[in-house]
Structures are given as structure tokens and as C-alpha cells.
PDB file of C-alpha atoms and ligand atoms in Angstrom:
ATOM      1  CA  MET A   1     -44.681 -95.973 173.895  1.00 42.00           C
ATOM      2  CA  ARG A   2     -43.108 -92.653 174.806  1.00 49.00           C
ATOM      3  CA  THR A   3     -42.393 -91.851 171.156  1.00 46.00           C
ATOM      4  CA  ALA A   4     -45.965 -92.621 170.322  1.00 51.00           C
ATOM      5  CA  LEU A   5     -47.126 -90.264 173.038  1.00 47.00           C
ATOM      6  CA  ILE A   6     -44.904 -87.421 171.772  1.00 48.00           C
ATOM      7  CA  ALA A   7     -46.123 -88.014 168.245  1.00 49.00           C
ATOM      8  CA  LEU A   8     -49.676 -87.827 169.503  1.00 46.00           C
ATOM      9  CA  ILE A   9     -49.029 -84.524 171.299  1.00 47.00           C
ATOM     10  CA  LEU A  10     -47.271 -83.026 168.269  1.00 45.00           C
ATOM     11  CA  ALA A  11     -50.104 -84.048 165.987  1.00 48.00           C
ATOM     12  CA  ALA A  12     -52.555 -82.285 168.279  1.00 47.00           C
ATOM     13  CA  LEU A  13     -50.598 -79.001 168.220  1.00 46.00           C
ATOM     14  CA  PRO A  14     -51.589 -76.370 165.690  1.00 49.00           C
ATOM     15  CA  VAL A  15     -49.000 -76.020 162.918  1.00 46.00           C
ATOM     16  CA  ALA A  16     -47.901 -72.559 164.036  1.00 47.00           C
ATOM     17  CA  ALA A  17     -46.949 -73.780 167.496  1.00 42.00           C
ATOM     18  CA  GLN A  18     -44.477 -76.357 166.218  1.00 49.00           C
ATOM     19  CA  PRO A  19     -40.829 -75.411 166.502  1.00 46.00           C
ATOM     20  CA  GLN A  20     -40.314 -76.362 162.872  1.00 58.00           C
ATOM     21  CA  SER A  21     -42.754 -73.755 161.512  1.00 87.00           C
ATOM     22  CA  LEU A  22     -41.750 -72.586 158.096  1.00 94.00           C
ATOM     23  CA  ALA A  23     -40.111 -69.174 157.950  1.00 95.00           C
ATOM     24  CA  ASN A  24     -42.261 -68.114 154.990  1.00 95.00           C
ATOM     25  CA  GLN A  25     -45.431 -68.677 157.045  1.00 95.00           C
ATOM     26  CA  LEU A  26     -44.025 -66.665 159.955  1.00 95.00           C
ATOM     27  CA  PHE A  27     -42.853 -63.753 157.783  1.00 96.00           C
ATOM     28  CA  GLY A  28     -45.849 -63.926 155.473  1.00 95.00           C
ATOM     29  CA  ALA A  29     -48.150 -63.438 158.461  1.00 94.00           C
ATOM     30  CA  ARG A  30     -46.619 -60.110 159.515  1.00 95.00           C
ATOM     31  CA  GLN A  31     -48.627 -57.217 158.135  1.00 96.00           C
ATOM     32  CA  MET A  32     -46.379 -54.382 159.335  1.00 97.00           C
ATOM     33  CA  PRO A  33     -42.613 -53.769 159.467  1.00 98.00           C
ATOM     34  CA  SER A  34     -40.590 -53.997 162.673  1.00 98.00           C
ATOM     35  CA  LEU A  35     -40.041 -50.783 164.619  1.00 97.00           C
ATOM     36  CA  GLN A  36     -36.270 -51.043 164.303  1.00 97.00           C
ATOM     37  CA  GLU A  37     -33.458 -49.224 162.545  1.00 97.00           C
ATOM     38  CA  PRO A  38     -33.605 -50.010 158.821  1.00 98.00           C
ATOM     39  CA  GLN A  39     -31.332 -52.933 158.096  1.00 98.00           C
ATOM     40  CA  ALA A  40     -30.971 -55.565 155.394  1.00 98.00           C
ATOM     41  CA  ILE A  41     -30.001 -58.838 157.101  1.00 98.00           C
ATOM     42  CA  GLY A  42     -28.431 -61.841 155.394  1.00 98.00           C
ATOM     43  CA  SER A  43     -28.408 -62.433 151.650  1.00 96.00           C
ATOM     44  CA  TYR A  44     -30.972 -61.809 148.916  1.00 96.00           C
ATOM     45  CA  ALA A  45     -32.314 -65.380 149.007  1.00 95.00           C
ATOM     46  CA  ASN A  46     -31.741 -66.100 152.707  1.00 96.00           C
ATOM     47  CA  GLY A  47     -32.488 -63.244 155.062  1.00 97.00           C
ATOM     48  CA  CYS A  48     -34.966 -60.707 156.348  1.00 98.00           C
ATOM     49  CA  ALA A  49     -35.108 -56.970 156.959  1.00 98.00           C
ATOM     50  CA  ALA A  50     -35.696 -54.616 159.875  1.00 98.00           C
ATOM     51  CA  GLY A  51     -37.375 -51.222 159.740  1.00 98.00           C
ATOM     52  CA  LEU A  52     -38.615 -51.431 156.160  1.00 98.00           C
ATOM     53  CA  VAL A  53     -40.736 -48.622 154.740  1.00 98.00           C
ATOM     54  CA  ARG A  54     -43.716 -48.763 152.406  1.00 98.00           C
ATOM     55  CA  LEU A  55     -43.588 -47.508 148.861  1.00 98.00           C
ATOM     56  CA  PRO A  56     -46.660 -45.232 148.729  1.00 98.00           C
ATOM     57  CA  GLU A  57     -49.294 -47.004 146.616  1.00 98.00           C
ATOM     58  CA  THR A  58     -49.460 -44.108 144.187  1.00 98.00           C
ATOM     59  CA  GLY A  59     -47.027 -41.253 143.601  1.00 98.00           C
ATOM     60  CA  PRO A  60     -46.557 -38.533 140.984  1.00 98.00           C
ATOM     61  CA  SER A  61     -44.489 -40.909 138.824  1.00 98.00           C
ATOM     62  CA  TRP A  62     -45.330 -44.445 139.954  1.00 98.00           C
ATOM     63  CA  GLN A  63     -47.982 -46.915 141.063  1.00 98.00           C
ATOM     64  CA  ALA A  64     -47.418 -50.046 143.129  1.00 98.00           C
ATOM     65  CA  MET A  65     -49.152 -53.048 141.548  1.00 98.00           C
ATOM     66  CA  ARG A  66     -50.871 -56.146 143.057  1.00 97.00           C
ATOM     67  CA  LEU A  67     -51.420 -54.439 146.398  1.00 97.00           C
ATOM     68  CA  SER A  68     -53.114 -57.565 147.784  1.00 97.00           C
ATOM     69  CA  ARG A  69     -49.694 -59.189 148.014  1.00 96.00           C
ATOM     70  CA  ASN A  70     -48.466 -56.526 150.492  1.00 97.00           C
ATOM     71  CA  ARG A  71     -44.997 -56.654 148.975  1.00 97.00           C
ATOM     72  CA  ASN A  72     -44.418 -52.938 148.430  1.00 98.00           C
ATOM     73  CA  TRP A  73     -42.006 -52.696 151.368  1.00 98.00           C
ATOM     74  CA  GLY A  74     -38.302 -51.973 151.055  1.00 98.00           C
ATOM     75  CA  HIS A  75     -35.173 -50.619 152.656  1.00 98.00           C
ATOM     76  CA  PRO A  76     -35.348 -46.787 152.592  1.00 98.00           C
ATOM     77  CA  ASP A  77     -32.575 -46.871 149.942  1.00 97.00           C
ATOM     78  CA  ALA A  78     -34.746 -49.067 147.721  1.00 98.00           C
ATOM     79  CA  ILE A  79     -37.802 -46.853 148.121  1.00 98.00           C
ATOM     80  CA  ALA A  80     -35.731 -43.751 147.298  1.00 98.00           C
ATOM     81  CA  TYR A  81     -34.247 -45.550 144.283  1.00 98.00           C
ATOM     82  CA  VAL A  82     -37.696 -46.437 142.926  1.00 98.00           C
ATOM     83  CA  GLN A  83     -38.888 -42.869 143.279  1.00 98.00           C
ATOM     84  CA  ASP A  84     -35.734 -41.497 141.609  1.00 98.00           C
ATOM     85  CA  LEU A  85     -35.960 -43.971 138.714  1.00 98.00           C
ATOM     86  CA  SER A  86     -39.631 -43.191 138.177  1.00 98.00           C
ATOM     87  CA  ARG A  87     -38.731 -39.524 137.683  1.00 98.00           C
ATOM     88  CA  THR A  88     -36.030 -40.588 135.224  1.00 98.00           C
ATOM     89  CA  ALA A  89     -38.682 -42.623 133.390  1.00 98.00           C
ATOM     90  CA  GLN A  90     -40.677 -39.435 132.900  1.00 98.00           C
ATOM     91  CA  GLN A  91     -37.611 -37.719 131.448  1.00 98.00           C
ATOM     92  CA  ILE A  92     -37.275 -40.442 128.806  1.00 97.00           C
ATOM     93  CA  GLY A  93     -40.910 -40.048 127.825  1.00 97.00           C
ATOM     94  CA  TRP A  94     -42.818 -42.534 129.953  1.00 98.00           C
ATOM     95  CA  LYS A  95     -45.610 -41.487 132.308  1.00 98.00           C
ATOM     96  CA  GLY A  96     -43.728 -43.182 135.135  1.00 98.00           C
ATOM     97  CA  LEU A  97     -43.300 -46.761 136.373  1.00 98.00           C
ATOM     98  CA  TYR A  98     -45.465 -49.654 137.484  1.00 98.00           C
ATOM     99  CA  ILE A  99     -43.724 -51.295 140.422  1.00 98.00           C
ATOM    100  CA  GLY A 100     -44.107 -55.023 141.128  1.00 98.00           C
ATOM    101  CA  ASP A 101     -42.861 -56.910 144.163  1.00 97.00           C
ATOM    102  CA  ILE A 102     -40.238 -55.495 146.502  1.00 98.00           C
ATOM    103  CA  SER A 103     -40.416 -57.309 149.875  1.00 98.00           C
ATOM    104  CA  GLN A 104     -42.845 -58.345 152.587  1.00 98.00           C
ATOM    105  CA  PRO A 105     -43.089 -55.927 155.572  1.00 98.00           C
ATOM    106  CA  ARG A 106     -40.296 -57.772 157.393  1.00 98.00           C
ATOM    107  CA  GLY A 107     -38.710 -59.355 154.338  1.00 98.00           C
ATOM    108  CA  GLY A 108     -37.959 -63.061 154.675  1.00 97.00           C
ATOM    109  CA  PRO A 109     -38.920 -66.026 152.496  1.00 96.00           C
ATOM    110  CA  MET A 110     -42.262 -65.713 150.693  1.00 94.00           C
ATOM    111  CA  THR A 111     -45.239 -68.018 150.628  1.00 89.00           C
ATOM    112  CA  SER A 112     -45.244 -67.954 146.810  1.00 88.00           C
ATOM    113  CA  GLY A 113     -43.072 -66.839 143.932  1.00 85.00           C
ATOM    114  CA  HIS A 114     -39.556 -65.487 144.385  1.00 88.00           C
ATOM    115  CA  ALA A 115     -36.599 -67.161 146.024  1.00 90.00           C
ATOM    116  CA  SER A 116     -35.014 -63.740 146.528  1.00 94.00           C
ATOM    117  CA  HIS A 117     -36.631 -60.376 147.460  1.00 96.00           C
ATOM    118  CA  GLN A 118     -35.946 -61.276 151.121  1.00 97.00           C
ATOM    119  CA  ILE A 119     -33.946 -58.287 152.405  1.00 98.00           C
ATOM    120  CA  GLY A 120     -35.738 -55.237 151.002  1.00 98.00           C
ATOM    121  CA  LEU A 121     -33.239 -54.597 148.209  1.00 98.00           C
ATOM    122  CA  ASP A 122     -34.803 -56.412 145.197  1.00 98.00           C
ATOM    123  CA  ILE A 123     -37.329 -54.522 143.081  1.00 98.00           C
ATOM    124  CA  ASP A 124     -39.432 -55.770 140.145  1.00 98.00           C
ATOM    125  CA  ILE A 125     -40.326 -53.096 137.589  1.00 98.00           C
ATOM    126  CA  TRP A 126     -42.847 -53.743 134.835  1.00 98.00           C
ATOM    127  CA  MET A 127     -41.856 -53.604 131.172  1.00 98.00           C
ATOM    128  CA  LEU A 128     -45.288 -52.111 130.447  1.00 98.00           C
ATOM    129  CA  PRO A 129     -45.044 -48.337 130.010  1.00 98.00           C
ATOM    130  CA  PRO A 130     -47.852 -46.899 132.160  1.00 98.00           C
ATOM    131  CA  ARG A 131     -50.725 -45.301 130.260  1.00 96.00           C
ATOM    132  CA  ARG A 132     -52.297 -44.016 133.453  1.00 97.00           C
ATOM    133  CA  LEU A 133     -51.142 -43.438 137.009  1.00 98.00           C
ATOM    134  CA  ASP A 134     -54.640 -43.413 138.467  1.00 98.00           C
ATOM    135  CA  LEU A 135     -55.399 -47.120 138.270  1.00 98.00           C
ATOM    136  CA  SER A 136     -57.817 -48.319 140.943  1.00 98.00           C
ATOM    137  CA  VAL A 137     -56.846 -51.025 143.410  1.00 98.00           C
ATOM    138  CA  ALA A 138     -58.911 -53.525 141.381  1.00 98.00           C
ATOM    139  CA  GLU A 139     -57.297 -52.489 138.095  1.00 98.00           C
ATOM    140  CA  ARG A 140     -53.909 -53.035 139.671  1.00 98.00           C
ATOM    141  CA  GLU A 141     -54.902 -56.628 140.378  1.00 98.00           C
ATOM    142  CA  SER A 142     -56.195 -57.382 136.888  1.00 97.00           C
ATOM    143  CA  LEU A 143     -53.904 -55.449 134.541  1.00 98.00           C
ATOM    144  CA  SER A 144     -51.019 -57.493 133.118  1.00 97.00           C
ATOM    145  CA  SER A 145     -47.583 -56.406 132.016  1.00 98.00           C
ATOM    146  CA  ILE A 146     -46.287 -57.038 128.497  1.00 98.00           C
ATOM    147  CA  SER A 147     -43.515 -59.351 127.356  1.00 98.00           C
ATOM    148  CA  VAL A 148     -40.705 -57.737 125.371  1.00 98.00           C
ATOM    149  CA  ARG A 149     -39.388 -61.087 124.117  1.00 96.00           C
ATOM    150  CA  SER A 150     -40.160 -63.166 121.019  1.00 94.00           C
ATOM    151  CA  GLU A 151     -41.891 -66.541 121.321  1.00 93.00           C
ATOM    152  CA  ASP A 152     -38.666 -68.448 120.582  1.00 90.00           C
ATOM    153  CA  GLN A 153     -36.926 -66.448 123.361  1.00 90.00           C
ATOM    154  CA  ARG A 154     -34.032 -65.491 121.077  1.00 89.00           C
ATOM    155  CA  SER A 155     -34.798 -61.845 120.467  1.00 92.00           C
ATOM    156  CA  VAL A 156     -36.866 -58.928 121.619  1.00 96.00           C
ATOM    157  CA  ASN A 157     -40.280 -58.360 120.051  1.00 97.00           C
ATOM    158  CA  ALA A 158     -42.143 -55.264 118.834  1.00 98.00           C
ATOM    159  CA  ASN A 159     -42.938 -54.223 122.421  1.00 98.00           C
ATOM    160  CA  TRP A 160     -39.260 -53.398 122.988  1.00 98.00           C
ATOM    161  CA  THR A 161     -38.495 -49.713 122.428  1.00 97.00           C
ATOM    162  CA  ARG A 162     -35.595 -47.281 122.606  1.00 95.00           C
ATOM    163  CA  GLN A 163     -37.145 -45.989 125.807  1.00 97.00           C
ATOM    164  CA  HIS A 164     -36.727 -49.437 127.398  1.00 98.00           C
ATOM    165  CA  HIS A 165     -33.037 -49.299 126.521  1.00 96.00           C
ATOM    166  CA  ALA A 166     -32.689 -45.752 127.870  1.00 96.00           C
ATOM    167  CA  LEU A 167     -34.542 -46.641 131.069  1.00 98.00           C
ATOM    168  CA  LEU A 168     -32.450 -49.741 131.766  1.00 97.00           C
ATOM    169  CA  LYS A 169     -29.269 -47.801 131.067  1.00 96.00           C
ATOM    170  CA  GLN A 170     -30.202 -45.099 133.570  1.00 97.00           C
ATOM    171  CA  ALA A 171     -31.329 -47.769 136.039  1.00 98.00           C
ATOM    172  CA  ALA A 172     -27.913 -49.468 135.833  1.00 95.00           C
ATOM    173  CA  LEU A 173     -25.830 -46.284 135.946  1.00 95.00           C
ATOM    174  CA  ASP A 174     -27.033 -45.642 139.497  1.00 96.00           C
ATOM    175  CA  ALA A 175     -24.269 -46.382 142.016  1.00 94.00           C
ATOM    176  CA  ARG A 176     -26.774 -47.985 144.398  1.00 96.00           C
ATOM    177  CA  VAL A 177     -27.365 -50.831 141.920  1.00 95.00           C
ATOM    178  CA  ASP A 178     -25.416 -54.089 142.059  1.00 94.00           C
ATOM    179  CA  ARG A 179     -27.108 -55.805 139.098  1.00 94.00           C
ATOM    180  CA  ILE A 180     -30.295 -55.903 137.031  1.00 96.00           C
ATOM    181  CA  PHE A 181     -31.806 -59.171 135.798  1.00 96.00           C
ATOM    182  CA  VAL A 182     -33.385 -59.235 132.334  1.00 96.00           C
ATOM    183  CA  ALA A 183     -34.291 -61.920 129.795  1.00 95.00           C
ATOM    184  CA  ALA A 184     -31.210 -62.933 127.780  1.00 92.00           C
ATOM    185  CA  ALA A 185     -32.885 -61.600 124.618  1.00 94.00           C
ATOM    186  CA  VAL A 186     -32.980 -58.162 126.220  1.00 95.00           C
ATOM    187  CA  LYS A 187     -29.300 -58.202 127.095  1.00 93.00           C
ATOM    188  CA  ILE A 188     -28.438 -59.402 123.584  1.00 92.00           C
ATOM    189  CA  GLU A 189     -30.425 -56.533 122.093  1.00 94.00           C
ATOM    190  CA  MET A 190     -28.814 -54.003 124.422  1.00 93.00           C
ATOM    191  CA  CYS A 191     -25.347 -55.278 123.493  1.00 90.00           C
ATOM    192  CA  LYS A 192     -26.216 -54.629 119.831  1.00 88.00           C
ATOM    193  CA  THR A 193     -27.473 -51.123 120.496  1.00 86.00           C
ATOM    194  CA  ALA A 194     -24.858 -49.904 122.957  1.00 81.00           C
ATOM    195  CA  THR A 195     -21.664 -48.207 121.862  1.00 73.00           C
ATOM    196  CA  ARG A 196     -18.189 -49.221 122.993  1.00 68.00           C
ATOM    197  CA  ALA A 197     -18.054 -46.486 125.621  1.00 69.00           C
ATOM    198  CA  ASP A 198     -21.090 -48.035 127.274  1.00 71.00           C
ATOM    199  CA  THR A 199     -19.086 -50.890 128.783  1.00 73.00           C
ATOM    200  CA  GLY A 200     -19.294 -50.307 132.541  1.00 77.00           C
ATOM    201  CA  TRP A 201     -23.014 -50.108 133.180  1.00 89.00           C
ATOM    202  CA  LEU A 202     -23.825 -52.809 130.628  1.00 90.00           C
ATOM    203  CA  GLN A 203     -22.020 -55.374 132.778  1.00 89.00           C
ATOM    204  CA  LYS A 204     -24.658 -54.751 135.458  1.00 92.00           C
ATOM    205  CA  ILE A 205     -27.398 -55.923 133.065  1.00 93.00           C
ATOM    206  CA  ARG A 206     -27.451 -59.683 133.655  1.00 92.00           C
ATOM    207  CA  PRO A 207     -29.286 -62.395 131.688  1.00 91.00           C
ATOM    208  CA  ALA A 208     -31.656 -64.509 133.787  1.00 91.00           C
ATOM    209  CA  VAL A 209     -34.501 -66.969 133.355  1.00 90.00           C
ATOM    210  CA  GLY A 210     -37.859 -65.203 132.886  1.00 92.00           C
ATOM    211  CA  HIS A 211     -37.658 -61.421 133.283  1.00 95.00           C
ATOM    212  CA  ASN A 212     -39.373 -60.652 129.982  1.00 96.00           C
ATOM    213  CA  TYR A 213     -42.436 -59.060 131.654  1.00 97.00           C
ATOM    214  CA  HIS A 214     -40.405 -57.136 134.232  1.00 98.00           C
ATOM    215  CA  PHE A 215     -36.836 -56.303 135.045  1.00 98.00           C
ATOM    216  CA  HIS A 216     -35.440 -56.942 138.486  1.00 98.00           C
ATOM    217  CA  VAL A 217     -33.159 -54.392 140.134  1.00 98.00           C
ATOM    218  CA  ARG A 218     -30.892 -55.637 142.913  1.00 97.00           C
ATOM    219  CA  LEU A 219     -29.285 -52.973 145.079  1.00 97.00           C
ATOM    220  CA  ARG A 220     -25.972 -53.325 146.860  1.00 95.00           C
ATOM    221  CA  CYS A 221     -25.872 -53.608 150.644  1.00 96.00           C
ATOM    222  CA  PRO A 222     -26.515 -50.146 152.093  1.00 96.00           C
ATOM    223  CA  ARG A 223     -23.603 -48.583 153.957  1.00 94.00           C
ATOM    224  CA  GLY A 224     -23.478 -49.583 157.606  1.00 94.00           C
ATOM    225  CA  ASN A 225     -25.716 -52.647 157.179  1.00 96.00           C
ATOM    226  CA  ARG A 226     -23.142 -55.006 158.665  1.00 95.00           C
ATOM    227  CA  HIS A 227     -25.336 -58.102 158.566  1.00 97.00           C
ATOM    228  CA  CYS A 228     -26.090 -57.646 154.870  1.00 97.00           C
ATOM    229  CA  VAL A 229     -24.257 -60.024 152.523  1.00 94.00           C
ATOM    230  CA  THR A 230     -23.520 -58.749 149.010  1.00 85.00           C
ATOM    231  CA  GLN A 231     -23.773 -61.300 146.222  1.00 79.00           C
ATOM    232  CA  THR A 232     -20.451 -62.829 145.147  1.00 73.00           C
ATOM    233  CA  PRO A 233     -18.825 -62.415 142.784  1.00 68.00           C
ATOM    234  CA  SER A 234     -20.065 -58.860 142.636  1.00 65.00           C
ATOM    235  CA  VAL A 235     -20.647 -57.319 139.255  1.00 64.00           C
ATOM    236  CA  ALA A 236     -17.732 -54.984 139.997  1.00 59.00           C
ATOM    237  CA  GLU A 237     -15.418 -58.015 140.206  1.00 60.00           C
ATOM    238  CA  LEU A 238     -16.898 -59.578 137.099  1.00 58.00           C
ATOM    239  CA  SER A 239     -16.519 -56.388 135.142  1.00 55.00           C
ATOM    240  CA  LYS A 240     -12.769 -55.827 134.717  1.00 58.00           C
ATOM    241  CA  GLY A 241     -13.473 -53.744 131.664  1.00 60.00           C
ATOM    242  CA  GLY A 242     -15.930 -56.212 130.141  1.00 74.00           C
ATOM    243  CA  ASN A 243     -19.611 -55.692 129.473  1.00 81.00           C
ATOM    244  CA  GLY A 244     -20.860 -59.291 129.432  1.00 82.00           C
ATOM    245  CA  CYS A 245     -21.588 -59.110 125.690  1.00 84.00           C
ATOM    246  CA  ASP A 246     -19.574 -62.256 124.985  1.00 77.00           C
ATOM    247  CA  ALA A 247     -19.697 -66.037 124.695  1.00 72.00           C
ATOM    248  CA  THR A 248     -21.329 -66.417 128.091  1.00 75.00           C
ATOM    249  CA  LEU A 249     -24.237 -64.406 126.750  1.00 80.00           C
ATOM    250  CA  GLU A 250     -24.475 -66.523 123.598  1.00 77.00           C
ATOM    251  CA  TRP A 251     -24.774 -69.570 125.872  1.00 78.00           C
ATOM    252  CA  TRP A 252     -28.277 -68.410 126.763  1.00 76.00           C
ATOM    253  CA  VAL A 253     -29.524 -68.771 123.197  1.00 73.00           C
ATOM    254  CA  THR A 254     -27.522 -71.884 122.387  1.00 75.00           C
ATOM    255  CA  ASP A 255     -27.051 -74.333 125.254  1.00 76.00           C
ATOM    256  CA  PHE A 256     -29.722 -72.944 127.533  1.00 76.00           C
ATOM    257  CA  LEU A 257     -32.548 -72.993 124.980  1.00 76.00           C
ATOM    258  CA  ASN A 258     -31.221 -76.078 123.223  1.00 76.00           C
ATOM    259  CA  PRO A 259     -29.215 -78.171 125.677  1.00 73.00           C
ATOM    260  CA  PRO A 260     -26.719 -80.489 123.957  1.00 71.00           C
ATOM    261  CA  ARG A 261     -27.159 -84.178 124.792  1.00 70.00           C
ATOM    262  CA  ARG A 262     -24.447 -85.383 127.144  1.00 65.00           C
ATOM    263  CA  GLU A 263     -23.520 -88.771 128.541  1.00 63.00           C
ATOM    264  CA  ARG A 264     -24.362 -88.912 132.206  1.00 62.00           C
ATOM    265  CA  THR A 265     -21.112 -89.716 134.021  1.00 66.00           C
ATOM    266  CA  GLU A 266     -21.888 -88.346 137.465  1.00 67.00           C
ATOM    267  CA  PRO A 267     -24.871 -88.717 139.740  1.00 69.00           C
ATOM    268  CA  PRO A 268     -27.198 -85.707 139.695  1.00 70.00           C
ATOM    269  CA  ALA A 269     -26.355 -82.936 142.177  1.00 72.00           C
ATOM    270  CA  PRO A 270     -28.388 -83.039 145.379  1.00 74.00           C
ATOM    271  CA  ARG A 271     -31.514 -80.913 145.161  1.00 77.00           C
ATOM    272  CA  ARG A 272     -31.077 -77.496 146.745  1.00 80.00           C
ATOM    273  CA  ARG A 273     -33.783 -76.531 149.165  1.00 85.00           C
ATOM    274  CA  HIS A 274     -36.062 -73.707 148.101  1.00 91.00           C
ATOM    275  CA  PRO A 275     -36.406 -70.834 150.613  1.00 92.00           C
ATOM    276  CA  ARG A 276     -40.070 -71.875 150.954  1.00 92.00           C
ATOM    277  CA  GLU A 277     -38.730 -74.855 152.923  1.00 92.00           C
ATOM    278  CA  PHE A 278     -36.594 -72.774 155.311  1.00 94.00           C
ATOM    279  CA  THR A 279     -37.349 -72.700 159.006  1.00 93.00           C
ATOM    280  CA  LEU A 280     -36.343 -69.782 161.195  1.00 94.00           C
ATOM    281  CA  ALA A 281     -33.190 -71.704 162.129  1.00 93.00           C
ATOM    282  CA  ASP A 282     -32.029 -71.533 158.489  1.00 94.00           C
ATOM    283  CA  LEU A 283     -32.057 -67.718 158.496  1.00 96.00           C
ATOM    284  CA  PRO A 284     -29.518 -65.366 160.130  1.00 97.00           C
ATOM    285  CA  ALA A 285     -29.983 -65.231 163.919  1.00 96.00           C
ATOM    286  CA  GLN A 286     -31.103 -61.574 163.802  1.00 97.00           C
ATOM    287  CA  CYS A 287     -34.230 -62.604 161.880  1.00 97.00           C
ATOM    288  CA  GLY A 288     -35.753 -64.037 165.063  1.00 96.00           C
ATOM    289  CA  GLU A 289     -35.503 -60.569 166.609  1.00 97.00           C
ATOM    290  CA  VAL A 290     -37.012 -58.965 163.511  1.00 98.00           C
ATOM    291  CA  LEU A 291     -39.958 -61.324 163.723  1.00 96.00           C
ATOM    292  CA  ALA A 292     -40.459 -60.761 167.457  1.00 96.00           C
ATOM    293  CA  ALA A 293     -39.968 -56.970 167.450  1.00 96.00           C
ATOM    294  CA  PRO A 294     -43.034 -54.734 167.878  1.00 96.00           C
TER     295      PRO A 294
HETATM  296 ZN1   ZN B 301     -37.807 -60.149 140.949  1.00 62.08          ZN
END
């Protein structure tokens, strides 16, 4: 009887008032950042961020795209990085950069899309070289990026240029960067083009699913951000003089695209929860303060 009564009361409550409200709904509803010291909290796919700043919608060398998503917010380090890289893009002959998602105003899990981008340190940058930097808000909703990968996913296509290589190299050389995700075909092409001396930065270019329409820059935890958790193993540990242009890279065009048939000997691994299913209790404790802060 009592259980039935509680169930009845819970059913009558609006979703937002239930203690189990999803973190992505709570963070997705915040339109402005918290008035706190800038801080990345937690890890890239399980965290939030305090005191984020907005990438201006248009600058001398960039435009933020898909403004309706309100995801052009980042740690001040990330915003400075984007602006610096957009100037570098001009030096290699592009007009600048089109910037995709960074984070929500207070970071956290998102209502759609990414598992990461939660702590203000992940930045998506379009593969499309800008033709104009005066796109209207509406044009920034409708324009699409270009894929630099062939249909069979094994190589780059005619959209890939030397400027893409130069841009990604400069992007990776920056000490603020931990890693950059690109389609495996892009990494394979860059391994072919690079010289032996290019080893160090090339390790930071990592093959990942997707990432043929944009590349994804992941910055290291900013100094002094003691609640920020750097990804392990870090690319620095992986490096040890290598550049990732090896058998592990070939795996992406062999086993990944064409998985060999195997006998099933073990039960399937338990499904990992997507961040869209996280509640506030799943995030670092500081995220409650970020959400509640003015
Ligand atoms: Zn991304």
C-alpha cells in the first residue's frame, strides 16, 4: 500500500523534480557559465566545468558554427588555443577556421551527440577550409563540412590537401594539446607524408571512429586544475620515440573495417553506460556546485 502511494506521488512529480534527473538535462538547461574560477572538473567523458568563457561567434580568423547548439564555450586555455590556431591557419593559406562544438556553458554530459566535450577542453574543427568568415547565423546552421576520406574509409580523398597536413601538424605541435582525433585514413596519409624527424608530434594524431568531417583537439589539463583528470595513458607515455605509424594503425584498415570471424568463447562484456544516462551522482562532487552556482 505504502509503496503504491510513493509510486503515485513520484508519478505526479514533474521529471525535473525527481532526484534521479539526468545530468545531461540539468547541464543542457543552463544557458550561461557559472561565475566561478575557470576549472575543468573530472575527465573528458565524465565531468563538468566552472567559469567557462564563450568563443566569440565571429573573429578575424574564425567563425563558430551551429550557434543554436550553444556549445561554443570552453576553458580560457581552449578559447586561446582556438584563436591561436586560427591565426596559424591563415599563415598556411586558409582564410581561418570553422569551429564546431566545444562545450556547453557549464560543460557536463550533452543531450545529443558526443560522449566527451564535458570539461571545456575538447574542440571540434571543421575540415572545410572557410571561403568566407561573414556567414550569417542561418548559413552557419545549414552549411556542411566536407569529408576528407574515401568511401571505403581506407584512404583520404581529393578534398585532402597539403594545407590540411600543415594545419594538423601545427595543431599537434602546441604544448597545450594532449591528442587530436582524426579518421584512420588521415593518420595513414600523414604517416606517408611525414619525414622521420616528425616523430614526436605525429604520435599526438590518433585514429578514431568518424572524424572525417572534422578533427577533434583534446587539450591537457590546465595547470592548477586539480580536479581535472588527464586521459591515461597519456600520449606522452605512449610516445617513447614512436609516432603511431605502425601495426596498431594498420589494424584500423584491416580488423576494424573487416573484422575477422571469431568463435565466441566468452559472454559479451557488459554494456557501458553512455554519459547521456548519467545522473548528477555519477559526476564528480564539484559538479553539483557548478550547477548550483550563480
Ligand atoms: Zn569532437
